[in-house]
Tab-separated table of C-alpha atoms in Angstrom:
chain	number	residue	atom	x	y	z
A	18	GLU	CA	0.095	0.222	0.106
A	19	MET	CA	1.195	3.884	-0.808
A	20	PRO	CA	-0.650	6.545	0.954
A	21	GLY	CA	-2.180	9.292	-0.874
A	22	ILE	CA	-1.329	6.998	-4.213
A	23	SER	CA	-4.693	5.611	-6.284
A	24	ILE	CA	-4.403	3.184	-9.192
A	25	SER	CA	-6.992	2.621	-11.759
A	26	THR	CA	-7.086	0.952	-15.173
A	27	SER	CA	-7.732	2.557	-18.376
A	28	TRP	CA	-7.180	1.236	-22.290
A	29	ASP	CA	-5.928	2.392	-26.385
A	30	ARG	CA	-7.971	1.902	-29.151
A	31	LYS	CA	-4.965	-0.661	-31.465
A	32	VAL	CA	-6.013	0.157	-35.166
A	33	LEU	CA	-4.170	-1.994	-37.163
A	34	GLU	CA	-2.135	-0.562	-40.495
A	35	THR	CA	-4.407	-0.792	-43.223
A	36	SER	CA	-5.470	2.247	-46.535
A	37	LEU	CA	-9.222	1.891	-44.619
A	38	SER	CA	-7.163	3.159	-41.099
A	39	SER	CA	-8.905	6.915	-41.470
A	40	ILE	CA	-12.181	5.537	-41.591
A	41	VAL	CA	-12.513	3.705	-38.204
A	42	GLY	CA	-11.905	6.765	-36.488
A	43	SER	CA	-10.653	7.609	-32.532
A	44	VAL	CA	-12.261	7.450	-29.717
A	45	SER	CA	-11.592	10.255	-27.140
A	46	SER	CA	-9.296	9.920	-23.790
A	47	GLU	CA	-10.851	9.521	-20.331
A	48	LYS	CA	-9.539	13.467	-19.232
A	49	ALA	CA	-11.008	14.397	-22.006
A	50	GLY	CA	-14.245	12.955	-22.010
A	51	LEU	CA	-17.605	13.368	-23.711
A	52	PRO	CA	-17.276	16.430	-26.026
A	53	ALA	CA	-18.093	18.933	-24.966
A	54	GLU	CA	-20.891	20.264	-27.467
A	55	GLU	CA	-22.210	16.406	-27.121
A	56	ALA	CA	-22.228	16.104	-23.242
A	57	GLU	CA	-25.613	17.439	-22.456
A	58	ALA	CA	-26.801	14.792	-25.490
A	59	TYR	CA	-24.801	11.556	-23.869
A	60	LEU	CA	-25.216	12.141	-20.387
A	61	LYS	CA	-29.389	11.788	-21.335
A	62	LYS	CA	-28.524	8.359	-22.383
A	63	GLY	CA	-26.675	7.438	-19.218
A	64	TYR	CA	-22.931	8.239	-19.772
A	65	SER	CA	-20.793	9.608	-17.426
A	66	LEU	CA	-18.669	12.608	-18.389
A	67	ASN	CA	-15.672	10.633	-18.381
A	68	ASP	CA	-16.632	8.546	-20.703
A	69	ARG	CA	-14.630	7.433	-23.883
A	70	VAL	CA	-16.699	7.598	-26.777
A	71	GLY	CA	-16.241	7.885	-30.444
A	72	THR	CA	-15.283	11.284	-31.911
A	73	SER	CA	-15.310	10.656	-35.442
A	74	TYR	CA	-16.214	8.023	-38.227
A	75	LEU	CA	-16.955	4.520	-37.373
A	76	GLU	CA	-15.837	5.253	-33.964
A	77	LYS	CA	-18.786	8.040	-33.316
A	78	GLN	CA	-21.355	6.559	-36.274
A	79	TYR	CA	-21.403	2.969	-34.334
A	80	GLU	CA	-20.388	4.539	-30.465
A	81	GLU	CA	-23.373	2.945	-29.350
A	82	THR	CA	-23.026	-0.720	-30.343
A	83	LEU	CA	-19.196	-0.358	-29.657
A	84	GLN	CA	-19.337	1.031	-26.249
A	85	GLY	CA	-19.127	-1.373	-23.488
A	86	LYS	CA	-21.596	-1.082	-20.648
A	87	ARG	CA	-19.760	-0.819	-16.917
A	88	SER	CA	-20.407	-3.275	-13.903
A	89	VAL	CA	-22.005	-1.880	-10.828
A	90	LYS	CA	-20.138	-3.045	-7.803
A	91	GLU	CA	-21.346	-1.613	-4.043
A	92	ILE	CA	-18.108	-1.295	-1.733
A	93	HIS	CA	-18.691	-2.210	1.969
A	94	LEU	CA	-16.432	-0.811	4.496
A	95	ASP	CA	-15.699	-1.788	8.438
A	96	LYS	CA	-15.521	0.980	10.869
A	97	TYR	CA	-12.394	1.820	9.666
A	98	GLY	CA	-13.167	1.816	6.581
A	99	ASN	CA	-11.063	-1.176	4.966
A	100	MET	CA	-12.864	-2.587	2.275
A	101	GLU	CA	-14.640	-5.938	4.034
A	102	SER	CA	-16.832	-7.363	1.051
A	103	VAL	CA	-17.709	-6.165	-2.539
A	104	ASP	CA	-20.843	-7.048	-4.272
A	105	THR	CA	-21.965	-6.617	-8.463
A	106	ILE	CA	-25.079	-5.050	-8.396
A	107	GLU	CA	-24.904	-4.661	-11.949
A	108	GLU	CA	-22.336	-7.249	-14.066
A	109	GLY	CA	-20.568	-5.185	-16.965
A	110	SER	CA	-20.342	-6.347	-20.976
A	111	LYS	CA	-18.166	-6.073	-23.731
A	112	GLY	CA	-19.351	-3.811	-26.478
A	113	ASN	CA	-20.315	-5.557	-29.855
A	114	ASN	CA	-18.275	-5.609	-32.579
A	115	ILE	CA	-19.278	-4.483	-36.816
A	116	LYS	CA	-17.858	-5.940	-39.780
A	117	LEU	CA	-17.374	-4.186	-42.754
A	118	THR	CA	-18.907	-4.582	-45.933
A	119	ILE	CA	-14.928	-4.153	-47.340
A	120	ASP	CA	-13.197	-7.291	-48.041
A	121	LEU	CA	-9.116	-6.177	-47.269
A	122	ALA	CA	-7.749	-8.196	-49.510
A	123	PHE	CA	-9.825	-7.041	-52.221
A	124	GLN	CA	-8.745	-3.576	-51.307
A	125	ASP	CA	-5.442	-3.957	-51.455
A	126	SER	CA	-5.645	-4.467	-54.650
A	127	VAL	CA	-7.742	-2.087	-55.808
A	128	ASP	CA	-5.142	-0.133	-53.738
A	129	ALA	CA	-2.321	-1.328	-55.658
A	130	LEU	CA	-3.584	-0.627	-59.053
A	131	LEU	CA	-4.274	2.828	-58.072
A	132	LYS	CA	-0.695	3.431	-57.278
A	133	SER	CA	0.521	1.537	-60.734
A	134	TYR	CA	-1.596	3.765	-62.763
A	135	PHE	CA	-0.431	6.402	-61.073
A	136	ASN	CA	3.107	5.967	-60.734
A	137	SER	CA	2.827	5.341	-64.766
A	138	GLU	CA	1.378	8.990	-65.382
A	139	LEU	CA	3.943	10.124	-63.338
A	140	GLY	CA	7.043	8.689	-64.805
A	141	ASN	CA	5.150	10.177	-68.209
A	142	GLY	CA	5.059	13.677	-66.807
A	143	GLY	CA	1.514	13.842	-67.211
A	144	ALA	CA	0.225	13.027	-62.924
A	145	LYS	CA	2.920	15.666	-61.834
A	146	TYR	CA	0.441	17.976	-60.498
A	147	SER	CA	-2.503	15.491	-59.769
A	148	GLU	CA	-3.783	15.410	-55.915
A	149	GLY	CA	-3.986	11.947	-56.388
A	150	VAL	CA	-6.368	9.567	-57.563
A	151	TYR	CA	-9.475	8.296	-56.355
A	152	ALA	CA	-12.192	4.770	-56.941
A	153	VAL	CA	-15.142	3.531	-55.234
A	154	ALA	CA	-17.094	0.201	-55.874
A	155	LEU	CA	-20.242	-0.688	-54.729
A	156	ASN	CA	-22.649	-3.099	-55.324
A	157	PRO	CA	-25.041	-1.207	-56.235
A	158	LYS	CA	-28.499	-3.169	-55.310
A	159	THR	CA	-27.430	-3.290	-51.611
A	160	GLY	CA	-25.617	-0.591	-51.037
A	161	ALA	CA	-22.875	-2.400	-49.586
A	162	VAL	CA	-19.280	-0.786	-50.482
A	163	LEU	CA	-16.601	-3.153	-51.469
A	164	SER	CA	-13.992	-0.884	-51.361
A	165	MET	CA	-13.104	3.010	-51.485
A	166	SER	CA	-9.616	3.396	-51.931
A	167	GLY	CA	-7.305	6.848	-52.652
A	168	LEU	CA	-3.832	7.741	-53.374
A	169	LYS	CA	-3.005	11.118	-51.829
A	170	HIS	CA	-0.412	12.685	-53.952
A	171	ASP	CA	1.849	15.986	-52.161
A	172	LEU	CA	2.393	18.118	-54.563
A	173	LYS	CA	5.292	20.011	-52.981
A	174	THR	CA	7.810	16.916	-51.522
A	175	GLY	CA	5.942	14.030	-54.458
A	176	GLU	CA	4.895	11.388	-51.437
A	177	LEU	CA	2.262	9.020	-52.163
A	178	THR	CA	-0.226	8.222	-49.382
A	179	PRO	CA	-2.773	5.918	-49.101
A	180	ASP	CA	-6.277	8.196	-48.539
A	181	SER	CA	-9.533	6.077	-48.493
A	182	LEU	CA	-11.052	8.706	-46.820
A	183	GLY	CA	-10.726	11.210	-49.258
A	184	THR	CA	-13.233	9.031	-51.125
A	185	VAL	CA	-15.895	11.316	-49.226
A	186	THR	CA	-14.295	14.448	-48.354
A	187	ASN	CA	-12.556	15.610	-51.351
A	188	VAL	CA	-14.923	17.067	-54.684
A	189	PHE	CA	-13.706	17.229	-58.229
A	190	VAL	CA	-15.198	18.365	-61.544
A	191	PRO	CA	-17.072	15.531	-62.681
A	192	GLY	CA	-17.234	16.121	-65.942
A	193	SER	CA	-19.655	14.288	-68.807
A	194	VAL	CA	-19.695	11.604	-66.530
A	195	VAL	CA	-23.194	13.947	-65.063
A	196	LYS	CA	-24.592	13.356	-68.098
A	197	ALA	CA	-27.381	11.108	-67.857
A	198	ALA	CA	-28.737	13.279	-64.934
A	199	THR	CA	-29.029	15.912	-67.489
A	200	ILE	CA	-31.066	13.619	-69.728
A	201	SER	CA	-33.024	12.624	-66.685
A	202	SER	CA	-33.752	16.394	-65.860
A	203	GLY	CA	-34.821	16.676	-70.197
A	204	TRP	CA	-37.019	14.251	-69.326
A	205	GLU	CA	-38.577	14.881	-66.355
A	206	ASN	CA	-39.340	18.865	-67.187
A	207	GLY	CA	-40.862	17.942	-70.284
A	208	VAL	CA	-38.014	19.201	-72.430
A	209	LEU	CA	-37.142	15.256	-73.893
A	210	SER	CA	-39.233	12.962	-74.818
A	211	GLY	CA	-37.818	9.257	-75.414
A	212	ASN	CA	-34.901	8.861	-77.795
A	213	GLN	CA	-35.432	12.128	-78.733
A	214	THR	CA	-33.295	13.426	-81.865
A	215	LEU	CA	-31.684	16.968	-81.657
A	216	THR	CA	-29.320	18.388	-84.045
A	217	ASP	CA	-25.349	18.167	-82.827
A	218	GLN	CA	-24.227	21.548	-83.624
A	219	PRO	CA	-21.454	24.049	-82.570
A	220	ILE	CA	-23.618	26.363	-79.895
A	221	VAL	CA	-23.268	30.099	-80.495
A	222	PHE	CA	-25.156	32.360	-78.132
A	223	GLN	CA	-24.801	35.830	-78.648
A	224	GLY	CA	-21.188	37.788	-77.479
A	225	SER	CA	-20.113	34.372	-76.784
A	226	ALA	CA	-17.804	31.838	-77.919
A	227	PRO	CA	-19.434	28.306	-79.382
A	228	ILE	CA	-19.582	25.791	-77.727
A	229	TYR	CA	-18.497	22.758	-78.843
A	230	SER	CA	-18.538	18.649	-78.187
A	231	TRP	CA	-14.740	16.854	-77.951
A	232	TYR	CA	-14.926	16.426	-81.651
A	233	LYS	CA	-15.736	20.561	-82.443
A	234	LEU	CA	-16.097	20.909	-86.045
A	235	ALA	CA	-15.102	17.877	-87.830
A	236	TYR	CA	-18.553	16.086	-88.538
A	237	GLY	CA	-20.406	19.029	-88.166
A	238	SER	CA	-23.982	19.275	-88.195
A	239	PHE	CA	-26.001	16.254	-87.538
A	240	PRO	CA	-28.746	14.644	-86.079
A	241	ILE	CA	-28.208	12.839	-82.985
A	242	THR	CA	-29.920	10.459	-79.677
A	243	ALA	CA	-30.187	10.427	-76.542
A	244	VAL	CA	-28.362	7.197	-76.916
A	245	GLU	CA	-26.083	8.548	-79.510
A	246	ALA	CA	-25.849	11.884	-77.246
A	247	LEU	CA	-24.506	9.780	-74.437
A	248	GLU	CA	-21.958	6.805	-76.530
A	249	TYR	CA	-20.280	9.799	-78.457
A	250	SER	CA	-20.772	12.770	-74.855
A	251	SER	CA	-22.092	15.501	-77.141
A	252	ASN	CA	-22.018	18.489	-75.046
A	253	ALA	CA	-24.391	20.364	-77.549
A	254	TYR	CA	-26.848	17.717	-77.013
A	255	MET	CA	-26.358	18.824	-73.241
A	256	VAL	CA	-26.757	22.495	-73.712
A	257	GLN	CA	-30.125	22.629	-76.329
A	258	THR	CA	-32.035	20.270	-72.995
A	259	ALA	CA	-30.378	22.663	-70.301
A	260	LEU	CA	-31.992	25.859	-72.681
A	261	GLY	CA	-35.214	23.911	-73.294
A	262	ILE	CA	-34.797	23.375	-69.129
A	263	MET	CA	-35.095	27.596	-69.374
A	264	GLY	CA	-38.198	27.225	-71.499
A	265	GLN	CA	-36.126	28.603	-74.660
A	266	THR	CA	-35.136	26.501	-78.673
A	267	TYR	CA	-31.762	27.135	-79.718
A	268	GLN	CA	-31.185	29.117	-82.168
A	269	PRO	CA	-27.768	30.729	-83.384
A	270	ASN	CA	-26.887	34.041	-82.247
A	271	MET	CA	-29.386	33.907	-80.135
A	272	PHE	CA	-30.398	36.252	-77.316
A	273	VAL	CA	-30.935	34.152	-74.121
A	274	GLY	CA	-33.427	35.808	-71.627
A	275	THR	CA	-31.928	34.293	-68.193
A	276	SER	CA	-34.761	35.816	-65.875
A	277	ASN	CA	-35.690	32.003	-65.052
A	278	LEU	CA	-32.170	31.222	-64.508
A	279	GLU	CA	-32.469	30.495	-61.247
A	280	THR	CA	-35.674	28.320	-61.374
A	281	ALA	CA	-33.784	26.142	-64.023
A	282	MET	CA	-30.594	25.230	-62.243
A	283	GLY	CA	-32.799	24.633	-59.630
A	284	LYS	CA	-34.893	22.362	-61.393
A	285	LEU	CA	-31.512	20.623	-63.236
A	286	ARG	CA	-29.541	19.904	-59.733
A	287	ALA	CA	-32.989	18.557	-58.573
A	288	THR	CA	-32.098	15.525	-60.845
A	289	PHE	CA	-28.854	15.446	-60.028
A	290	GLY	CA	-29.912	15.427	-56.856
A	291	GLU	CA	-32.100	12.066	-57.381
A	292	TYR	CA	-28.523	10.644	-57.904
A	293	GLY	CA	-26.837	11.254	-55.455
A	294	LEU	CA	-24.619	13.970	-56.582
A	295	GLY	CA	-24.660	17.266	-54.596
A	296	ALA	CA	-27.050	15.439	-51.298
A	297	ALA	CA	-26.022	13.152	-49.015
A	298	THR	CA	-25.532	9.778	-50.040
A	299	GLY	CA	-26.783	8.122	-46.567
A	300	ILE	CA	-23.410	6.698	-46.327
A	301	ASP	CA	-22.725	5.105	-42.705
A	302	LEU	CA	-20.477	7.992	-41.793
A	303	PRO	CA	-20.280	11.613	-40.170
A	304	ASP	CA	-19.110	15.155	-41.644
A	305	GLU	CA	-18.914	13.093	-45.613
A	306	SER	CA	-18.981	16.169	-48.239
A	307	THR	CA	-22.488	16.381	-49.813
A	308	GLY	CA	-20.110	18.558	-52.788
A	309	PHE	CA	-19.625	21.882	-54.032
A	310	VAL	CA	-22.876	23.149	-55.140
A	311	PRO	CA	-22.262	27.158	-55.419
A	312	LYS	CA	-25.371	29.521	-54.525
A	313	GLU	CA	-23.489	31.854	-57.344
A	314	TYR	CA	-23.172	31.702	-60.664
A	315	SER	CA	-24.060	33.180	-63.845
A	316	PHE	CA	-26.151	32.084	-67.320
A	317	ALA	CA	-22.380	30.095	-68.732
A	318	ASN	CA	-21.984	28.055	-65.515
A	319	TYR	CA	-25.526	26.729	-66.125
A	320	ILE	CA	-25.131	26.011	-69.053
A	321	THR	CA	-21.803	24.287	-68.826
A	322	ASN	CA	-22.991	22.022	-65.328
A	323	ALA	CA	-24.569	20.582	-68.651
A	324	PHE	CA	-22.152	18.347	-69.133
A	325	GLY	CA	-20.468	18.525	-66.013
A	326	GLN	CA	-17.946	21.479	-65.664
A	327	PHE	CA	-19.229	23.391	-62.801
A	328	ASP	CA	-20.871	21.462	-59.784
A	329	ASN	CA	-18.001	19.475	-57.620
A	330	TYR	CA	-18.382	16.339	-55.832
A	331	THR	CA	-16.972	13.232	-54.047
A	332	PRO	CA	-15.653	9.922	-55.804
A	333	MET	CA	-18.761	8.250	-53.013
A	334	GLN	CA	-21.418	10.702	-54.982
A	335	LEU	CA	-20.611	9.605	-58.692
A	336	ALA	CA	-20.337	6.072	-57.285
A	337	GLN	CA	-23.532	6.435	-56.099
A	338	TYR	CA	-24.549	8.163	-58.576
A	339	VAL	CA	-24.029	5.322	-61.208
A	340	ALA	CA	-25.208	2.477	-58.611
A	341	THR	CA	-28.323	3.992	-59.593
A	342	ILE	CA	-28.558	4.065	-62.633
A	343	ALA	CA	-27.373	0.373	-62.597
A	344	ASN	CA	-30.137	-0.476	-60.130
A	345	ASP	CA	-33.181	0.494	-62.653
A	346	GLY	CA	-33.086	4.537	-60.934
A	347	VAL	CA	-33.564	2.867	-57.121
A	348	ARG	CA	-30.596	5.226	-55.353
A	349	VAL	CA	-29.512	3.158	-52.538
A	350	ALA	CA	-27.851	4.243	-49.344
A	351	PRO	CA	-23.882	3.081	-49.359
A	352	ARG	CA	-23.008	1.335	-46.169
A	353	ILE	CA	-19.235	0.144	-44.782
A	354	VAL	CA	-20.800	-1.898	-41.915
A	355	GLU	CA	-22.480	-5.311	-42.893
A	356	GLY	CA	-23.658	-6.239	-39.504
A	357	ILE	CA	-23.392	-5.925	-35.690
A	358	TYR	CA	-22.127	-9.365	-33.750
A	359	GLY	CA	-21.237	-10.095	-29.949
A	360	ASN	CA	-18.063	-11.745	-28.861
A	361	ASN	CA	-16.566	-14.941	-28.502
A	362	ASP	CA	-15.092	-17.052	-25.589
A	363	LYS	CA	-11.742	-14.926	-26.730
A	364	GLY	CA	-12.826	-11.705	-26.681
A	365	GLY	CA	-13.295	-12.054	-31.312
A	366	LEU	CA	-16.064	-11.634	-33.531
A	367	GLY	CA	-19.594	-13.379	-32.150
A	368	ASP	CA	-22.717	-14.685	-33.330
A	369	LEU	CA	-24.718	-12.096	-35.609
A	370	ILE	CA	-26.883	-9.859	-33.568
A	371	GLN	CA	-28.275	-7.661	-36.739
A	372	GLN	CA	-27.560	-8.274	-40.268
A	373	LEU	CA	-28.044	-4.221	-41.785
A	374	GLN	CA	-30.261	-3.993	-44.867
A	375	PRO	CA	-30.390	-1.918	-47.814
A	376	THR	CA	-31.623	1.631	-47.797
A	377	GLU	CA	-33.754	3.438	-50.392
A	378	MET	CA	-32.959	6.362	-50.530
A	379	ASN	CA	-35.545	7.583	-53.614
A	380	LYS	CA	-36.542	6.884	-57.226
A	381	VAL	CA	-35.261	8.803	-59.901
A	382	ASN	CA	-38.666	10.613	-61.647
A	383	ILE	CA	-38.410	8.803	-64.795
A	384	SER	CA	-40.213	5.883	-66.915
A	385	ASP	CA	-38.488	2.420	-67.098
A	386	SER	CA	-38.061	2.922	-70.456
A	387	ASP	CA	-36.123	6.516	-70.535
A	388	MET	CA	-34.438	4.774	-68.183
A	389	SER	CA	-33.498	2.302	-70.486
A	390	ILE	CA	-32.511	4.672	-72.921
A	391	LEU	CA	-29.030	5.131	-70.567
A	392	HIS	CA	-29.218	1.350	-70.036
A	393	GLN	CA	-28.267	1.749	-73.776
A	394	GLY	CA	-26.540	4.730	-74.282
A	395	PHE	CA	-23.763	3.544	-71.106
A	396	TYR	CA	-23.525	0.599	-73.090
A	397	GLN	CA	-22.836	1.645	-76.539
A	398	VAL	CA	-19.856	3.821	-74.607
A	399	ALA	CA	-17.971	0.653	-74.195
A	400	HIS	CA	-19.108	-1.363	-77.695
A	401	GLY	CA	-19.881	0.855	-79.754
A	402	THR	CA	-19.090	1.102	-83.347
A	403	SER	CA	-18.627	4.370	-84.471
A	404	GLY	CA	-15.187	6.654	-84.298
A	405	LEU	CA	-17.302	8.600	-81.872
A	406	THR	CA	-17.600	5.737	-79.581
A	407	THR	CA	-15.774	6.978	-76.137
A	408	GLY	CA	-15.377	3.890	-74.285
A	409	ARG	CA	-13.875	1.384	-75.859
A	410	ALA	CA	-11.635	1.600	-73.290
A	411	PHE	CA	-13.889	-0.221	-70.667
A	412	SER	CA	-14.488	-3.249	-73.149
A	413	ASN	CA	-10.907	-4.150	-74.340
A	414	GLY	CA	-9.795	-7.041	-72.098
A	415	ALA	CA	-12.263	-6.790	-69.627
A	416	LEU	CA	-13.520	-9.964	-68.186
A	417	VAL	CA	-17.424	-9.447	-68.382
A	418	SER	CA	-19.970	-7.122	-69.991
A	419	ILE	CA	-18.866	-3.124	-68.735
A	420	SER	CA	-21.393	-0.359	-69.095
A	421	GLY	CA	-19.709	2.851	-68.350
A	422	LYS	CA	-19.499	6.820	-69.339
A	423	THR	CA	-16.187	9.135	-69.296
A	424	GLY	CA	-15.684	12.199	-68.472
A	425	THR	CA	-12.992	14.712	-69.247
A	426	ALA	CA	-13.104	18.114	-66.611
A	427	GLU	CA	-11.152	20.719	-68.466
A	428	SER	CA	-8.882	22.936	-66.206
A	429	TYR	CA	-5.738	24.204	-65.919
A	430	VAL	CA	-2.385	23.898	-63.580
A	431	ALA	CA	0.687	25.605	-62.556
A	432	GLY	CA	1.849	27.850	-65.490
A	433	GLY	CA	-1.561	28.403	-67.290
A	434	GLN	CA	-0.387	24.419	-68.411
A	435	GLU	CA	-3.471	22.689	-69.710
A	436	ALA	CA	-5.246	19.494	-68.013
A	437	ASN	CA	-8.267	16.764	-67.824
A	438	ASN	CA	-9.458	15.829	-64.262
A	439	THR	CA	-10.154	11.472	-66.646
A	440	ASN	CA	-12.799	10.114	-65.039
A	441	ALA	CA	-14.816	7.321	-65.398
A	442	VAL	CA	-18.245	5.823	-64.028
A	443	ALA	CA	-19.310	1.905	-64.783
A	444	TYR	CA	-21.502	-0.981	-63.586
A	445	ALA	CA	-20.923	-4.252	-64.610
A	446	PRO	CA	-21.870	-7.107	-65.343
A	447	SER	CA	-24.288	-4.808	-67.687
A	448	ASP	CA	-27.340	-6.943	-68.089
A	449	ASN	CA	-27.092	-7.633	-64.131
A	450	PRO	CA	-25.075	-5.194	-62.451
A	451	GLN	CA	-22.955	-6.688	-59.174
A	452	ILE	CA	-20.528	-4.299	-59.383
A	453	ALA	CA	-21.186	-0.117	-59.895
A	454	VAL	CA	-17.432	1.771	-60.003
A	455	ALA	CA	-16.463	5.209	-60.420
A	456	VAL	CA	-12.879	6.949	-61.145
A	457	VAL	CA	-11.188	10.382	-60.347
A	458	PHE	CA	-8.307	11.163	-61.868
A	459	PRO	CA	-7.399	15.186	-61.439
A	460	HIS	CA	-5.527	17.521	-62.928
A	461	ASN	CA	-4.023	15.113	-65.520
A	462	THR	CA	-1.598	17.137	-67.860
A	463	ASN	CA	-0.945	13.416	-70.529
A	464	LEU	CA	-4.398	14.963	-71.794
A	465	THR	CA	-4.402	12.307	-74.550
A	466	ASN	CA	-4.980	9.844	-71.894
A	467	GLY	CA	-7.743	8.598	-71.203
A	468	VAL	CA	-7.214	6.437	-67.936
A	469	GLY	CA	-10.201	6.504	-66.007
A	470	PRO	CA	-12.166	3.798	-68.087
A	471	SER	CA	-8.819	1.631	-68.630
A	472	ILE	CA	-8.863	1.481	-64.077
A	473	ALA	CA	-12.763	1.223	-64.030
A	474	ARG	CA	-12.265	-1.911	-66.380
A	475	ASP	CA	-9.577	-3.337	-64.408
A	476	ILE	CA	-11.689	-2.860	-60.864
A	477	ILE	CA	-14.064	-5.236	-61.964
A	478	ASN	CA	-11.538	-7.419	-63.559
A	479	LEU	CA	-9.945	-7.473	-59.904
A	480	TYR	CA	-13.825	-7.851	-58.411
A	481	ASN	CA	-14.348	-10.825	-60.646
A	482	GLN	CA	-11.195	-12.756	-60.045
A	483	HIS	CA	-11.821	-12.324	-55.992
């Protein structure tokens, strides 16, 4: 015995060093106890001020599941203050366990794949100014996260570090991958009807520079359907659709009235939100970014938003968007936790207590026949035979039939050098999707290398091999 000294026990949470460590989160110390801003709510649930609780990500999201229960004991002392006996009033218990939807072997394979592609782009000089590369894979029917991989590139030191958390916190300009949402908005607002034909042509507004599709004047003006607009990635089709949402029909050199610009942007963004773009995905992680959706914008911003050159989204939002298309318009919340389990005799994973079920967020407000047009368009992106087909890389070397959409968001880096966000979204197999993938590779100065579809294809191949 040492008079004046008391002894207590404590613990530390040890997290295995994997690329997913960042999403596990952290817990408060016994000294810090309950976070001040949440203390009142925790106290009402029976917590004590010095209780250690999850303060971020999975630890915070599943705090009440993971938290153990304190034992309550009654200590009897004699008249001299010495302990005579201890009665257990309430037995304590360990907290429950959570099992993730992510197979670590598959996650590691995707991580290695991203690193290989990024190092290749570093080698040819294309990734010098890139912040990294990110990819998310989901089960489109259940929302189960199959992998959430990120590689962060420090532009000052050149260091590459895992950044899975960046898939839900970092935002990027998406480019043309969002064009299915623009066409959907055209249907929802009565601007388009089915596989409607418009004229692909240079778009010239009074006093403005022309807006071209990527193939510019090589093919002149020609009729184009909604399916072909996706296959060829036509900007002109999207601009005319956005103009129609404003209640105006395109005429060369026309003056555009913008009195209802705010209403039109609201309609366009509302449809995007039905796919999870610019909206909370519902993922079981606190503090996800809902994207960067500026409140201030011009007519030019509205028009370019129709082909993915204004609002910014997270890789997770893009994955939910393509998963929604794969799932016939039903948007399901991504989830990282598969189920809640008890403890076995050694404190490891015990019996299943609760199997977590898919959470349906909404259904996109278009007809089944219109959704089928999007499916046809995404299939043609990967399998079309036209000289304008944009995503043959999805199919080259694919183990299963892939449907997808490419996206190239134009930007600039240091010194005014032109760069692209080379993005891609895809799902497979085309006729019965089991996996949906989004890939974001920002600020690649190798403008001729659309690496996004190749990465998406290889992730899908890895999934089928696992």
